[in-house]
mmCIF file of C-alpha atoms in Angstrom:
data_model
loop_
_atom_site.group_PDB
_atom_site.id
_atom_site.type_symbol
_atom_site.label_atom_id
_atom_site.label_comp_id
_atom_site.label_asym_id
_atom_site.label_seq_id
_atom_site.Cartn_x
_atom_site.Cartn_y
_atom_site.Cartn_z
ATOM 1 C CA UNK A 1 23.397 -3.569 -0.286
ATOM 2 C CA UNK A 2 22.320 -0.592 1.759
ATOM 3 C CA UNK A 3 24.768 1.996 3.088
ATOM 4 C CA UNK A 4 22.894 1.690 6.391
ATOM 5 C CA UNK A 5 24.270 -1.143 8.538
ATOM 6 C CA UNK A 6 21.005 -1.675 10.430
ATOM 7 C CA UNK A 7 19.119 -2.319 7.172
ATOM 8 C CA UNK A 8 21.661 -4.942 6.159
ATOM 9 C CA UNK A 9 21.295 -6.643 9.562
ATOM 10 C CA UNK A 10 17.516 -6.535 9.380
ATOM 11 C CA UNK A 11 17.095 -7.634 5.782
ATOM 12 C CA UNK A 12 20.108 -8.534 3.648
ATOM 13 C CA UNK A 13 21.723 -10.876 6.165
ATOM 14 C CA UNK A 14 18.574 -12.943 6.658
ATOM 15 C CA UNK A 15 16.926 -14.870 3.819
ATOM 16 C CA UNK A 16 16.970 -12.094 1.219
ATOM 17 C CA UNK A 17 18.658 -12.378 -2.140
ATOM 18 C CA UNK A 18 20.595 -9.210 -2.959
ATOM 19 C CA UNK A 19 20.108 -7.818 -6.473
ATOM 20 C CA UNK A 20 21.289 -4.570 -8.004
ATOM 21 C CA UNK A 21 19.125 -2.248 -10.038
ATOM 22 C CA UNK A 22 15.412 -1.481 -9.991
ATOM 23 C CA UNK A 23 13.121 -4.489 -10.022
ATOM 24 C CA UNK A 24 9.731 -2.938 -9.230
ATOM 25 C CA UNK A 25 7.783 -0.402 -11.280
ATOM 26 C CA UNK A 26 8.860 3.215 -10.847
ATOM 27 C CA UNK A 27 6.627 5.921 -12.290
ATOM 28 C CA UNK A 28 5.396 9.495 -11.920
ATOM 29 C CA UNK A 29 1.772 10.522 -11.638
ATOM 30 C CA UNK A 30 0.270 13.909 -12.422
ATOM 31 C CA UNK A 31 -2.586 15.063 -10.159
ATOM 32 C CA UNK A 32 -4.802 18.158 -10.137
ATOM 33 C CA UNK A 33 -4.036 20.717 -7.443
ATOM 34 C CA UNK A 34 -6.814 19.170 -5.304
ATOM 35 C CA UNK A 35 -7.102 15.396 -5.459
ATOM 36 C CA UNK A 36 -8.013 12.094 -3.790
ATOM 37 C CA UNK A 37 -4.874 10.679 -2.210
ATOM 38 C CA UNK A 38 -6.244 7.293 -1.117
ATOM 39 C CA UNK A 39 -9.265 5.506 0.349
ATOM 40 C CA UNK A 40 -9.718 2.895 3.073
ATOM 41 C CA UNK A 41 -12.799 0.665 2.800
ATOM 42 C CA UNK A 42 -14.597 -1.500 5.353
ATOM 43 C CA UNK A 43 -17.517 -3.321 3.710
ATOM 44 C CA UNK A 44 -19.351 -5.832 5.899
ATOM 45 C CA UNK A 45 -21.190 -8.999 4.887
ATOM 46 C CA UNK A 46 -24.551 -7.426 5.831
ATOM 47 C CA UNK A 47 -24.097 -4.679 3.229
ATOM 48 C CA UNK A 48 -22.772 -1.999 5.578
ATOM 49 C CA UNK A 49 -20.265 0.186 3.730
ATOM 50 C CA UNK A 50 -17.769 2.548 5.398
ATOM 51 C CA UNK A 51 -15.008 4.429 3.609
ATOM 52 C CA UNK A 52 -12.397 6.979 4.654
ATOM 53 C CA UNK A 53 -11.496 9.258 1.748
ATOM 54 C CA UNK A 54 -8.209 11.113 2.179
ATOM 55 C CA UNK A 55 -7.871 14.278 0.102
ATOM 56 C CA UNK A 56 -4.833 16.475 -0.466
ATOM 57 C CA UNK A 57 -3.985 19.798 -2.070
ATOM 58 C CA UNK A 58 -6.107 22.932 -2.184
ATOM 59 C CA UNK A 59 -8.993 23.950 -4.394
ATOM 60 C CA UNK A 60 -12.688 24.771 -4.557
ATOM 61 C CA UNK A 61 -14.066 21.230 -4.678
ATOM 62 C CA UNK A 62 -16.490 20.776 -1.775
ATOM 63 C CA UNK A 63 -18.128 17.372 -2.291
ATOM 64 C CA UNK A 64 -17.176 13.715 -2.598
ATOM 65 C CA UNK A 65 -19.481 11.205 -4.272
ATOM 66 C CA UNK A 66 -19.207 7.417 -4.378
ATOM 67 C CA UNK A 67 -20.987 4.932 -6.615
ATOM 68 C CA UNK A 68 -20.809 1.200 -5.873
ATOM 69 C CA UNK A 69 -20.620 -0.878 -9.029
ATOM 70 C CA UNK A 70 -20.382 -4.494 -10.047
ATOM 71 C CA UNK A 71 -17.055 -5.443 -11.610
ATOM 72 C CA UNK A 72 -18.538 -4.973 -15.077
ATOM 73 C CA UNK A 73 -19.497 -1.376 -14.198
ATOM 74 C CA UNK A 74 -23.229 -1.692 -13.442
ATOM 75 C CA UNK A 75 -24.534 0.539 -10.640
ATOM 76 C CA UNK A 76 -25.270 -1.264 -7.369
ATOM 77 C CA UNK A 77 -27.464 0.639 -4.927
ATOM 78 C CA UNK A 78 -27.737 4.388 -4.444
ATOM 79 C CA UNK A 79 -25.080 7.083 -4.764
ATOM 80 C CA UNK A 80 -23.307 8.146 -1.565
ATOM 81 C CA UNK A 81 -22.249 11.760 -0.975
ATOM 82 C CA UNK A 82 -20.486 13.788 1.699
ATOM 83 C CA UNK A 83 -19.058 17.272 2.078
ATOM 84 C CA UNK A 84 -15.261 17.373 2.289
ATOM 85 C CA UNK A 85 -13.949 17.431 5.846
ATOM 86 C CA UNK A 86 -11.295 20.119 6.354
ATOM 87 C CA UNK A 87 -9.174 17.615 8.302
ATOM 88 C CA UNK A 88 -8.375 15.857 5.031
ATOM 89 C CA UNK A 89 -10.304 12.694 5.916
ATOM 90 C CA UNK A 90 -13.930 12.480 4.811
ATOM 91 C CA UNK A 91 -16.178 9.615 5.913
ATOM 92 C CA UNK A 92 -18.671 8.113 3.466
ATOM 93 C CA UNK A 93 -21.027 5.378 4.596
ATOM 94 C CA UNK A 94 -24.198 3.611 3.547
ATOM 95 C CA UNK A 95 -26.089 0.316 3.529
ATOM 96 C CA UNK A 96 -26.684 -1.957 0.549
ATOM 97 C CA UNK A 97 -29.194 -4.790 0.260
ATOM 98 C CA UNK A 98 -28.176 -8.393 -0.347
ATOM 99 C CA UNK A 99 -24.629 -7.975 -1.656
ATOM 100 C CA UNK A 100 -22.766 -11.040 -2.853
ATOM 101 C CA UNK A 101 -20.240 -11.813 -0.126
ATOM 102 C CA UNK A 102 -16.500 -12.370 -0.502
ATOM 103 C CA UNK A 103 -14.868 -15.559 0.742
ATOM 104 C CA UNK A 104 -12.042 -17.756 -0.617
ATOM 105 C CA UNK A 105 -14.471 -20.160 -2.318
ATOM 106 C CA UNK A 106 -16.565 -17.389 -3.882
ATOM 107 C CA UNK A 107 -14.408 -14.217 -4.086
ATOM 108 C CA UNK A 108 -17.195 -11.895 -5.226
ATOM 109 C CA UNK A 109 -15.861 -8.417 -5.903
ATOM 110 C CA UNK A 110 -17.336 -4.949 -6.343
ATOM 111 C CA UNK A 111 -15.772 -1.601 -7.112
ATOM 112 C CA UNK A 112 -16.432 1.941 -5.963
ATOM 113 C CA UNK A 113 -15.949 4.997 -8.172
ATOM 114 C CA UNK A 114 -15.021 7.932 -5.941
ATOM 115 C CA UNK A 115 -15.247 11.469 -7.318
ATOM 116 C CA UNK A 116 -14.044 14.799 -5.968
ATOM 117 C CA UNK A 117 -16.467 17.412 -7.277
ATOM 118 C CA UNK A 118 -16.514 21.154 -7.777
ATOM 119 C CA UNK A 119 -20.209 21.799 -8.267
ATOM 120 C CA UNK A 120 -21.311 19.153 -10.768
ATOM 121 C CA UNK A 121 -17.862 18.895 -12.354
ATOM 122 C CA UNK A 122 -15.529 16.036 -11.307
ATOM 123 C CA UNK A 123 -12.077 17.347 -10.405
ATOM 124 C CA UNK A 124 -10.527 13.939 -9.740
ATOM 125 C CA UNK A 125 -11.798 10.349 -9.704
ATOM 126 C CA UNK A 126 -10.399 6.995 -8.638
ATOM 127 C CA UNK A 127 -11.826 3.459 -8.674
ATOM 128 C CA UNK A 128 -11.121 0.902 -5.940
ATOM 129 C CA UNK A 129 -12.122 -2.778 -5.890
ATOM 130 C CA UNK A 130 -13.361 -4.400 -2.672
ATOM 131 C CA UNK A 131 -15.446 -7.245 -1.291
ATOM 132 C CA UNK A 132 -18.280 -7.349 1.250
ATOM 133 C CA UNK A 133 -17.089 -9.589 4.099
ATOM 134 C CA UNK A 134 -17.028 -9.570 7.906
ATOM 135 C CA UNK A 135 -13.907 -10.804 9.706
ATOM 136 C CA UNK A 136 -14.138 -11.556 13.444
ATOM 137 C CA UNK A 137 -11.547 -12.733 15.953
ATOM 138 C CA UNK A 138 -13.459 -14.598 18.666
ATOM 139 C CA UNK A 139 -11.402 -14.895 21.834
ATOM 140 C CA UNK A 140 -10.477 -18.466 22.718
ATOM 141 C CA UNK A 141 -12.157 -19.759 19.578
ATOM 142 C CA UNK A 142 -10.736 -18.572 16.278
ATOM 143 C CA UNK A 143 -11.261 -16.398 13.209
ATOM 144 C CA UNK A 144 -14.665 -16.215 11.551
ATOM 145 C CA UNK A 145 -15.453 -14.856 8.095
ATOM 146 C CA UNK A 146 -19.094 -14.041 7.355
ATOM 147 C CA UNK A 147 -20.082 -16.046 10.445
ATOM 148 C CA UNK A 148 -18.185 -19.201 9.435
ATOM 149 C CA UNK A 149 -15.064 -20.382 11.259
ATOM 150 C CA UNK A 150 -11.974 -20.420 9.046
ATOM 151 C CA UNK A 151 -8.873 -22.607 9.230
ATOM 152 C CA UNK A 152 -5.910 -21.011 7.474
ATOM 153 C CA UNK A 153 -4.027 -23.347 5.148
ATOM 154 C CA UNK A 154 -1.264 -21.647 3.234
ATOM 155 C CA UNK A 155 2.407 -21.028 2.470
ATOM 156 C CA UNK A 156 5.055 -18.325 2.737
ATOM 157 C CA UNK A 157 5.963 -16.536 -0.502
ATOM 158 C CA UNK A 158 8.937 -14.521 -1.682
ATOM 159 C CA UNK A 159 8.637 -12.253 -4.716
ATOM 160 C CA UNK A 160 11.175 -14.235 -6.675
ATOM 161 C CA UNK A 161 11.367 -16.146 -9.946
ATOM 162 C CA UNK A 162 14.294 -18.288 -11.200
ATOM 163 C CA UNK A 163 14.573 -16.595 -14.587
ATOM 164 C CA UNK A 164 13.915 -12.991 -13.490
ATOM 165 C CA UNK A 165 15.056 -12.715 -9.870
ATOM 166 C CA UNK A 166 13.016 -10.162 -7.946
ATOM 167 C CA UNK A 167 11.469 -8.761 -11.132
ATOM 168 C CA UNK A 168 7.911 -10.072 -11.138
ATOM 169 C CA UNK A 169 4.800 -9.545 -13.247
ATOM 170 C CA UNK A 170 1.044 -9.803 -13.002
ATOM 171 C CA UNK A 171 1.137 -13.119 -14.889
ATOM 172 C CA UNK A 172 3.618 -14.611 -12.408
ATOM 173 C CA UNK A 173 1.337 -13.470 -9.573
ATOM 174 C CA UNK A 174 -1.628 -15.189 -11.255
ATOM 175 C CA UNK A 175 0.413 -18.370 -11.770
ATOM 176 C CA UNK A 176 1.492 -18.451 -8.090
ATOM 177 C CA UNK A 177 -2.013 -17.845 -6.728
ATOM 178 C CA UNK A 178 -3.528 -20.440 -9.059
ATOM 179 C CA UNK A 179 -0.932 -22.990 -7.902
ATOM 180 C CA UNK A 180 -1.828 -22.323 -4.253
ATOM 181 C CA UNK A 181 -5.534 -22.646 -4.986
ATOM 182 C CA UNK A 182 -4.960 -25.904 -6.890
ATOM 183 C CA UNK A 183 -3.201 -27.251 -3.774
ATOM 184 C CA UNK A 184 -6.338 -26.476 -1.710
ATOM 185 C CA UNK A 185 -4.800 -23.494 0.102
ATOM 186 C CA UNK A 186 -6.673 -20.404 1.219
ATOM 187 C CA UNK A 187 -3.889 -18.172 2.600
ATOM 188 C CA UNK A 188 -0.451 -16.765 1.802
ATOM 189 C CA UNK A 189 2.112 -15.055 4.028
ATOM 190 C CA UNK A 190 4.314 -12.290 2.598
ATOM 191 C CA UNK A 191 7.919 -13.045 3.558
ATOM 192 C CA UNK A 192 8.968 -10.475 4.731
ATOM 193 C CA UNK A 193 7.876 -7.358 2.873
ATOM 194 C CA UNK A 194 4.787 -6.023 1.081
ATOM 195 C CA UNK A 195 4.243 -7.557 -2.377
ATOM 196 C CA UNK A 196 3.490 -5.760 -5.615
ATOM 197 C CA UNK A 197 -0.020 -4.275 -5.689
ATOM 198 C CA UNK A 198 -1.077 -6.592 -8.499
ATOM 199 C CA UNK A 199 -0.329 -9.647 -6.352
ATOM 200 C CA UNK A 200 -2.785 -8.356 -3.724
ATOM 201 C CA UNK A 201 -5.335 -7.683 -6.474
ATOM 202 C CA UNK A 202 -4.972 -11.264 -7.738
ATOM 203 C CA UNK A 203 -5.419 -12.643 -4.192
ATOM 204 C CA UNK A 204 -8.638 -10.628 -3.877
ATOM 205 C CA UNK A 205 -10.031 -11.761 -7.202
ATOM 206 C CA UNK A 206 -9.061 -15.454 -6.945
ATOM 207 C CA UNK A 207 -9.685 -15.901 -3.214
ATOM 208 C CA UNK A 208 -6.662 -15.945 -0.885
ATOM 209 C CA UNK A 209 -6.297 -14.502 2.608
ATOM 210 C CA UNK A 210 -3.111 -12.415 2.873
ATOM 211 C CA UNK A 211 -0.858 -12.076 5.918
ATOM 212 C CA UNK A 212 1.098 -8.979 4.921
ATOM 213 C CA UNK A 213 4.382 -7.873 6.497
ATOM 214 C CA UNK A 214 6.823 -4.994 6.539
ATOM 215 C CA UNK A 215 10.546 -5.524 6.128
ATOM 216 C CA UNK A 216 12.961 -5.695 9.054
ATOM 217 C CA UNK A 217 11.512 -8.840 10.591
ATOM 218 C CA UNK A 218 14.726 -10.246 12.099
ATOM 219 C CA UNK A 219 16.618 -7.311 13.596
ATOM 220 C CA UNK A 220 15.755 -3.643 14.062
ATOM 221 C CA UNK A 221 16.425 -0.402 12.216
ATOM 222 C CA UNK A 222 18.443 2.348 13.906
ATOM 223 C CA UNK A 223 15.966 5.029 12.767
ATOM 224 C CA UNK A 224 12.177 5.257 13.337
ATOM 225 C CA UNK A 225 9.950 3.732 10.680
ATOM 226 C CA UNK A 226 6.658 5.280 9.566
#
């Protein structure tokens, strides 16, 4: 349990199982002195592509390039480029013709290779998968995806397995998502904390809407949360 009483009220005393030890991956990553920290992608069903690229560190790299690819690595459309914004957030956007759209029945995926460049030399590169889809909340009506109204049918999920406790794996994530799909579900709610990244990746690739959550759903923490 936590040494902080408010965390125990908010989490451990609700429907959490308490386990000792480390049950999620812990690792170190080495980055160049100037690198891509993360990206945030908004890709619409009509082919509109918008991405925030967050950079960190200092160096002489001045340009960011992005190449949209199919999942098997074939180039899709033209390269996108932008000069690095000194604020640390660079916007890259473009328009692509006739992309295959993502929805739960046909979860078509693409990937974008993002490069931080010093002249023609890549300093750092990351690849992020995504899908072209448009989500709308129409007041008094409902949620639409790619112009079609969607009814959410799903379940709540804990990251838990009888033989391994809170220690999960990519295969267990695949098994859970396949079971939901076989039961004609299209959504899953995270109860009550973010899942492992690979679970989100599996939901993307197999076709599940995700209602994500942060911990502390029942009570409150006594310190601010980021």
